[in-house]
């Protein structure tokens, strides 16, 4: 059993079925997530651009801008390239999973699904995203330290060159 979360991540659930949206929204809300609902792909893209979404649950088959198109837009934008996306669909063919994963989905669930399975997958994808964020922070810290050391090294080389030039000048004066 999953207990309510202490830190609330925000999930954007995108599905053209209002019933599915409401059910998923309520169930994830009870688990402690902040939930944002969208019934179409274009509105989902607008919400992602304007708010701090931590994970997108995205229906693959929607009228208008479908889930795969939304996913490709997300992966094509620098601001959302690493945004976790779990796709779900009523398509029963195995090719649906292949298409979703090839387009950049972090995970895929076929309908009908057990909510507990979906919740576990969401939790796993969020944990992986947190590790990725931490790794990026650590890399940025290391990059900053390397840059600082490179500046120090440049300053030390400059001071050494000035010292050698002064030493050579003094040696030249002594020879006169």
PDB file of C-alpha atoms in Angstrom:
ATOM      1  CA  UNK A   1       0.000   0.000   0.000  1.00  0.00           C
ATOM      2  CA  UNK A   2       1.258   3.465  -0.879  1.00  0.00           C
ATOM      3  CA  UNK A   3       0.991   6.160   1.762  1.00  0.00           C
ATOM      4  CA  UNK A   4       0.444   9.866   1.157  1.00  0.00           C
ATOM      5  CA  UNK A   5       3.621  11.589   0.088  1.00  0.00           C
ATOM      6  CA  UNK A   6       5.338  14.148   2.275  1.00  0.00           C
ATOM      7  CA  UNK A   7       6.586  16.244  -0.638  1.00  0.00           C
ATOM      8  CA  UNK A   8       3.936  16.855  -3.223  1.00  0.00           C
ATOM      9  CA  UNK A   9       4.963  16.476  -6.829  1.00  0.00           C
ATOM     10  CA  UNK A  10       2.650  17.865  -9.461  1.00  0.00           C
ATOM     11  CA  UNK A  11       1.184  15.480 -12.013  1.00  0.00           C
ATOM     12  CA  UNK A  12      -0.412  16.639 -15.243  1.00  0.00           C
ATOM     13  CA  UNK A  13      -2.953  14.064 -16.384  1.00  0.00           C
ATOM     14  CA  UNK A  14      -3.953  14.376 -20.036  1.00  0.00           C
ATOM     15  CA  UNK A  15      -6.892  12.369 -21.370  1.00  0.00           C
ATOM     16  CA  UNK A  16      -9.845  13.224 -23.592  1.00  0.00           C
ATOM     17  CA  UNK A  17     -12.125  11.181 -21.300  1.00  0.00           C
ATOM     18  CA  UNK A  18     -13.475  13.359 -18.495  1.00  0.00           C
ATOM     19  CA  UNK A  19     -14.364  10.240 -16.515  1.00  0.00           C
ATOM     20  CA  UNK A  20     -10.787   8.931 -16.656  1.00  0.00           C
ATOM     21  CA  UNK A  21      -9.432  12.378 -15.778  1.00  0.00           C
ATOM     22  CA  UNK A  22     -11.638  12.687 -12.725  1.00  0.00           C
ATOM     23  CA  UNK A  23     -10.980   9.148 -11.466  1.00  0.00           C
ATOM     24  CA  UNK A  24      -7.214   9.398 -11.930  1.00  0.00           C
ATOM     25  CA  UNK A  25      -7.160  12.893 -10.471  1.00  0.00           C
ATOM     26  CA  UNK A  26      -8.991  11.801  -7.333  1.00  0.00           C
ATOM     27  CA  UNK A  27      -6.901   8.661  -6.854  1.00  0.00           C
ATOM     28  CA  UNK A  28      -3.565  10.422  -7.289  1.00  0.00           C
ATOM     29  CA  UNK A  29      -4.799  13.284  -5.128  1.00  0.00           C
ATOM     30  CA  UNK A  30      -5.475  10.814  -2.316  1.00  0.00           C
ATOM     31  CA  UNK A  31      -1.874   9.653  -2.621  1.00  0.00           C
ATOM     32  CA  UNK A  32      -0.747  13.212  -1.896  1.00  0.00           C
ATOM     33  CA  UNK A  33       0.081  14.411  -5.387  1.00  0.00           C
ATOM     34  CA  UNK A  34      -0.913  17.816  -6.669  1.00  0.00           C
ATOM     35  CA  UNK A  35      -2.967  17.080  -9.786  1.00  0.00           C
ATOM     36  CA  UNK A  36      -3.582  19.211 -12.866  1.00  0.00           C
ATOM     37  CA  UNK A  37      -6.068  17.897 -15.432  1.00  0.00           C
ATOM     38  CA  UNK A  38      -6.183  18.531 -19.169  1.00  0.00           C
ATOM     39  CA  UNK A  39      -8.600  17.093 -21.700  1.00  0.00           C
ATOM     40  CA  UNK A  40      -6.535  17.850 -24.828  1.00  0.00           C
ATOM     41  CA  UNK A  41      -2.963  17.938 -26.031  1.00  0.00           C
ATOM     42  CA  UNK A  42      -2.729  21.627 -26.875  1.00  0.00           C
ATOM     43  CA  UNK A  43      -3.957  22.713 -23.447  1.00  0.00           C
ATOM     44  CA  UNK A  44      -1.486  20.267 -21.875  1.00  0.00           C
ATOM     45  CA  UNK A  45       1.429  21.858 -23.724  1.00  0.00           C
ATOM     46  CA  UNK A  46       0.312  25.301 -22.569  1.00  0.00           C
ATOM     47  CA  UNK A  47       0.056  24.139 -18.946  1.00  0.00           C
ATOM     48  CA  UNK A  48       3.492  22.526 -19.077  1.00  0.00           C
ATOM     49  CA  UNK A  49       4.991  25.759 -20.353  1.00  0.00           C
ATOM     50  CA  UNK A  50       3.469  27.837 -17.575  1.00  0.00           C
ATOM     51  CA  UNK A  51       3.681  25.712 -14.424  1.00  0.00           C
ATOM     52  CA  UNK A  52       6.000  23.430 -12.494  1.00  0.00           C
ATOM     53  CA  UNK A  53       4.856  20.017 -13.675  1.00  0.00           C
ATOM     54  CA  UNK A  54       6.912  17.103 -12.327  1.00  0.00           C
ATOM     55  CA  UNK A  55       5.411  14.289 -14.434  1.00  0.00           C
ATOM     56  CA  UNK A  56       2.901  13.937 -17.269  1.00  0.00           C
ATOM     57  CA  UNK A  57       0.462  11.039 -17.524  1.00  0.00           C
ATOM     58  CA  UNK A  58      -0.447  11.177 -21.194  1.00  0.00           C
ATOM     59  CA  UNK A  59      -3.146   9.354 -23.132  1.00  0.00           C
ATOM     60  CA  UNK A  60      -1.744   8.204 -26.433  1.00  0.00           C
ATOM     61  CA  UNK A  61      -4.988   8.420 -28.422  1.00  0.00           C
ATOM     62  CA  UNK A  62      -6.758  11.792 -28.345  1.00  0.00           C
ATOM     63  CA  UNK A  63      -8.529  13.815 -30.995  1.00  0.00           C
ATOM     64  CA  UNK A  64      -6.643  16.808 -32.331  1.00  0.00           C
ATOM     65  CA  UNK A  65      -3.138  16.858 -30.934  1.00  0.00           C
ATOM     66  CA  UNK A  66      -2.555  13.224 -29.956  1.00  0.00           C
ATOM     67  CA  UNK A  67      -0.344  11.955 -27.193  1.00  0.00           C
ATOM     68  CA  UNK A  68       2.562  11.016 -29.459  1.00  0.00           C
ATOM     69  CA  UNK A  69       2.544  14.509 -30.978  1.00  0.00           C
ATOM     70  CA  UNK A  70       2.502  16.076 -27.512  1.00  0.00           C
ATOM     71  CA  UNK A  71       5.376  13.833 -26.458  1.00  0.00           C
ATOM     72  CA  UNK A  72       7.427  14.765 -29.525  1.00  0.00           C
ATOM     73  CA  UNK A  73       6.841  18.460 -28.766  1.00  0.00           C
ATOM     74  CA  UNK A  74       8.016  17.927 -25.196  1.00  0.00           C
ATOM     75  CA  UNK A  75      11.137  16.056 -26.252  1.00  0.00           C
ATOM     76  CA  UNK A  76      11.903  18.693 -28.879  1.00  0.00           C
ATOM     77  CA  UNK A  77      11.883  21.601 -26.406  1.00  0.00           C
ATOM     78  CA  UNK A  78      14.951  22.184 -24.229  1.00  0.00           C
ATOM     79  CA  UNK A  79      12.767  23.170 -21.263  1.00  0.00           C
ATOM     80  CA  UNK A  80      10.890  19.846 -21.236  1.00  0.00           C
ATOM     81  CA  UNK A  81      13.324  17.379 -22.788  1.00  0.00           C
ATOM     82  CA  UNK A  82      13.781  15.584 -19.447  1.00  0.00           C
ATOM     83  CA  UNK A  83      10.203  15.970 -18.158  1.00  0.00           C
ATOM     84  CA  UNK A  84       9.037  12.483 -17.130  1.00  0.00           C
ATOM     85  CA  UNK A  85       6.162  11.159 -19.246  1.00  0.00           C
ATOM     86  CA  UNK A  86       4.159   7.988 -18.658  1.00  0.00           C
ATOM     87  CA  UNK A  87       1.896   7.152 -21.577  1.00  0.00           C
ATOM     88  CA  UNK A  88      -1.240   5.060 -21.443  1.00  0.00           C
ATOM     89  CA  UNK A  89      -3.637   3.874 -24.117  1.00  0.00           C
ATOM     90  CA  UNK A  90      -6.501   1.559 -24.877  1.00  0.00           C
ATOM     91  CA  UNK A  91      -4.630   0.213 -27.910  1.00  0.00           C
ATOM     92  CA  UNK A  92      -3.990  -3.448 -27.343  1.00  0.00           C
ATOM     93  CA  UNK A  93      -1.304  -4.015 -29.964  1.00  0.00           C
ATOM     94  CA  UNK A  94       2.345  -4.278 -28.834  1.00  0.00           C
ATOM     95  CA  UNK A  95       3.328  -1.687 -31.455  1.00  0.00           C
ATOM     96  CA  UNK A  96       1.674   1.004 -29.308  1.00  0.00           C
ATOM     97  CA  UNK A  97       4.240   0.479 -26.552  1.00  0.00           C
ATOM     98  CA  UNK A  98       7.079   0.497 -29.068  1.00  0.00           C
ATOM     99  CA  UNK A  99       5.824   3.769 -30.593  1.00  0.00           C
ATOM    100  CA  UNK A 100       5.456   5.421 -27.187  1.00  0.00           C
ATOM    101  CA  UNK A 101       8.890   4.385 -25.977  1.00  0.00           C
ATOM    102  CA  UNK A 102      10.537   5.257 -29.297  1.00  0.00           C
ATOM    103  CA  UNK A 103       8.997   8.742 -29.123  1.00  0.00           C
ATOM    104  CA  UNK A 104      10.578   9.256 -25.702  1.00  0.00           C
ATOM    105  CA  UNK A 105       8.071   8.056 -23.111  1.00  0.00           C
ATOM    106  CA  UNK A 106       9.661   7.045 -19.825  1.00  0.00           C
ATOM    107  CA  UNK A 107       7.100   4.294 -19.315  1.00  0.00           C
ATOM    108  CA  UNK A 108       3.954   2.901 -20.874  1.00  0.00           C
ATOM    109  CA  UNK A 109       0.788   1.323 -19.463  1.00  0.00           C
ATOM    110  CA  UNK A 110      -1.998  -0.354 -21.445  1.00  0.00           C
ATOM    111  CA  UNK A 111      -5.648   0.132 -20.483  1.00  0.00           C
ATOM    112  CA  UNK A 112      -7.322  -1.319 -18.611  1.00  0.00           C
ATOM    113  CA  UNK A 113      -4.689  -1.105 -15.896  1.00  0.00           C
ATOM    114  CA  UNK A 114      -4.663  -1.649 -12.163  1.00  0.00           C
ATOM    115  CA  UNK A 115      -4.309   1.757 -10.528  1.00  0.00           C
ATOM    116  CA  UNK A 116      -1.721   0.366  -8.099  1.00  0.00           C
ATOM    117  CA  UNK A 117       0.502  -0.620 -11.044  1.00  0.00           C
ATOM    118  CA  UNK A 118       0.185   2.828 -12.600  1.00  0.00           C
ATOM    119  CA  UNK A 119       0.927   4.499  -9.248  1.00  0.00           C
ATOM    120  CA  UNK A 120       4.018   2.305  -8.766  1.00  0.00           C
ATOM    121  CA  UNK A 121       5.278   3.180 -12.232  1.00  0.00           C
ATOM    122  CA  UNK A 122       4.702   6.882 -11.595  1.00  0.00           C
ATOM    123  CA  UNK A 123       6.632   6.592  -8.334  1.00  0.00           C
ATOM    124  CA  UNK A 124       9.511   4.798 -10.061  1.00  0.00           C
ATOM    125  CA  UNK A 125       9.707   7.324 -12.899  1.00  0.00           C
ATOM    126  CA  UNK A 126       9.627  10.232 -10.418  1.00  0.00           C
ATOM    127  CA  UNK A 127      12.420   8.624  -8.375  1.00  0.00           C
ATOM    128  CA  UNK A 128      14.529   8.223 -11.522  1.00  0.00           C
ATOM    129  CA  UNK A 129      13.850  11.849 -12.480  1.00  0.00           C
ATOM    130  CA  UNK A 130      14.956  12.967  -9.000  1.00  0.00           C
ATOM    131  CA  UNK A 131      18.212  11.029  -9.406  1.00  0.00           C
ATOM    132  CA  UNK A 132      18.758  12.637 -12.814  1.00  0.00           C
ATOM    133  CA  UNK A 133      18.193  16.121 -11.341  1.00  0.00           C
ATOM    134  CA  UNK A 134      20.670  15.381  -8.553  1.00  0.00           C
ATOM    135  CA  UNK A 135      23.234  14.120 -11.049  1.00  0.00           C
ATOM    136  CA  UNK A 136      22.831  17.288 -13.133  1.00  0.00           C
ATOM    137  CA  UNK A 137      23.276  19.430 -10.000  1.00  0.00           C
ATOM    138  CA  UNK A 138      26.417  17.502  -9.074  1.00  0.00           C
ATOM    139  CA  UNK A 139      27.779  17.916 -12.604  1.00  0.00           C
ATOM    140  CA  UNK A 140      27.062  21.653 -12.525  1.00  0.00           C
ATOM    141  CA  UNK A 141      28.887  21.908  -9.180  1.00  0.00           C
ATOM    142  CA  UNK A 142      31.862  20.018 -10.595  1.00  0.00           C
ATOM    143  CA  UNK A 143      31.857  22.202 -13.719  1.00  0.00           C
ATOM    144  CA  UNK A 144      31.921  25.318 -11.524  1.00  0.00           C
ATOM    145  CA  UNK A 145      34.804  23.914  -9.462  1.00  0.00           C
ATOM    146  CA  UNK A 146      36.740  23.051 -12.630  1.00  0.00           C
ATOM    147  CA  UNK A 147      36.190  26.554 -13.983  1.00  0.00           C
ATOM    148  CA  UNK A 148      37.355  28.090 -10.692  1.00  0.00           C
ATOM    149  CA  UNK A 149      40.465  25.884 -10.690  1.00  0.00           C
ATOM    150  CA  UNK A 150      41.194  26.808 -14.316  1.00  0.00           C
ATOM    151  CA  UNK A 151      41.027  30.505 -13.385  1.00  0.00           C
ATOM    152  CA  UNK A 152      43.332  29.900 -10.417  1.00  0.00           C
ATOM    153  CA  UNK A 153      45.735  27.983 -12.641  1.00  0.00           C
ATOM    154  CA  UNK A 154      45.738  30.808 -15.185  1.00  0.00           C
ATOM    155  CA  UNK A 155      46.431  33.360 -12.458  1.00  0.00           C
ATOM    156  CA  UNK A 156      49.231  31.193 -11.028  1.00  0.00           C
ATOM    157  CA  UNK A 157      50.791  30.790 -14.485  1.00  0.00           C
ATOM    158  CA  UNK A 158      50.601  34.552 -14.984  1.00  0.00           C
ATOM    159  CA  UNK A 159      52.246  35.185 -11.614  1.00  0.00           C
ATOM    160  CA  UNK A 160      54.925  32.593 -12.383  1.00  0.00           C
ATOM    161  CA  UNK A 161      55.620  34.156 -15.788  1.00  0.00           C
ATOM    162  CA  UNK A 162      55.890  37.606 -14.173  1.00  0.00           C
ATOM    163  CA  UNK A 163      58.222  36.191 -11.511  1.00  0.00           C
ATOM    164  CA  UNK A 164      60.433  34.518 -14.127  1.00  0.00           C
ATOM    165  CA  UNK A 165      60.533  37.699 -16.182  1.00  0.00           C
ATOM    166  CA  UNK A 166      61.602  39.669 -13.093  1.00  0.00           C
ATOM    167  CA  UNK A 167      64.200  37.012 -12.246  1.00  0.00           C
ATOM    168  CA  UNK A 168      65.592  37.171 -15.808  1.00  0.00           C
ATOM    169  CA  UNK A 169      65.679  40.989 -15.664  1.00  0.00           C
ATOM    170  CA  UNK A 170      67.592  40.920 -12.378  1.00  0.00           C
ATOM    171  CA  UNK A 171      70.009  38.258 -13.688  1.00  0.00           C
ATOM    172  CA  UNK A 172      70.650  40.391 -16.772  1.00  0.00           C
ATOM    173  CA  UNK A 173      71.415  43.404 -14.581  1.00  0.00           C
ATOM    174  CA  UNK A 174      73.899  41.410 -12.498  1.00  0.00           C
ATOM    175  CA  UNK A 175      75.825  40.377 -15.626  1.00  0.00           C
ATOM    176  CA  UNK A 176      76.482  44.007 -16.560  1.00  0.00           C
TER     177      UNK A 176
END
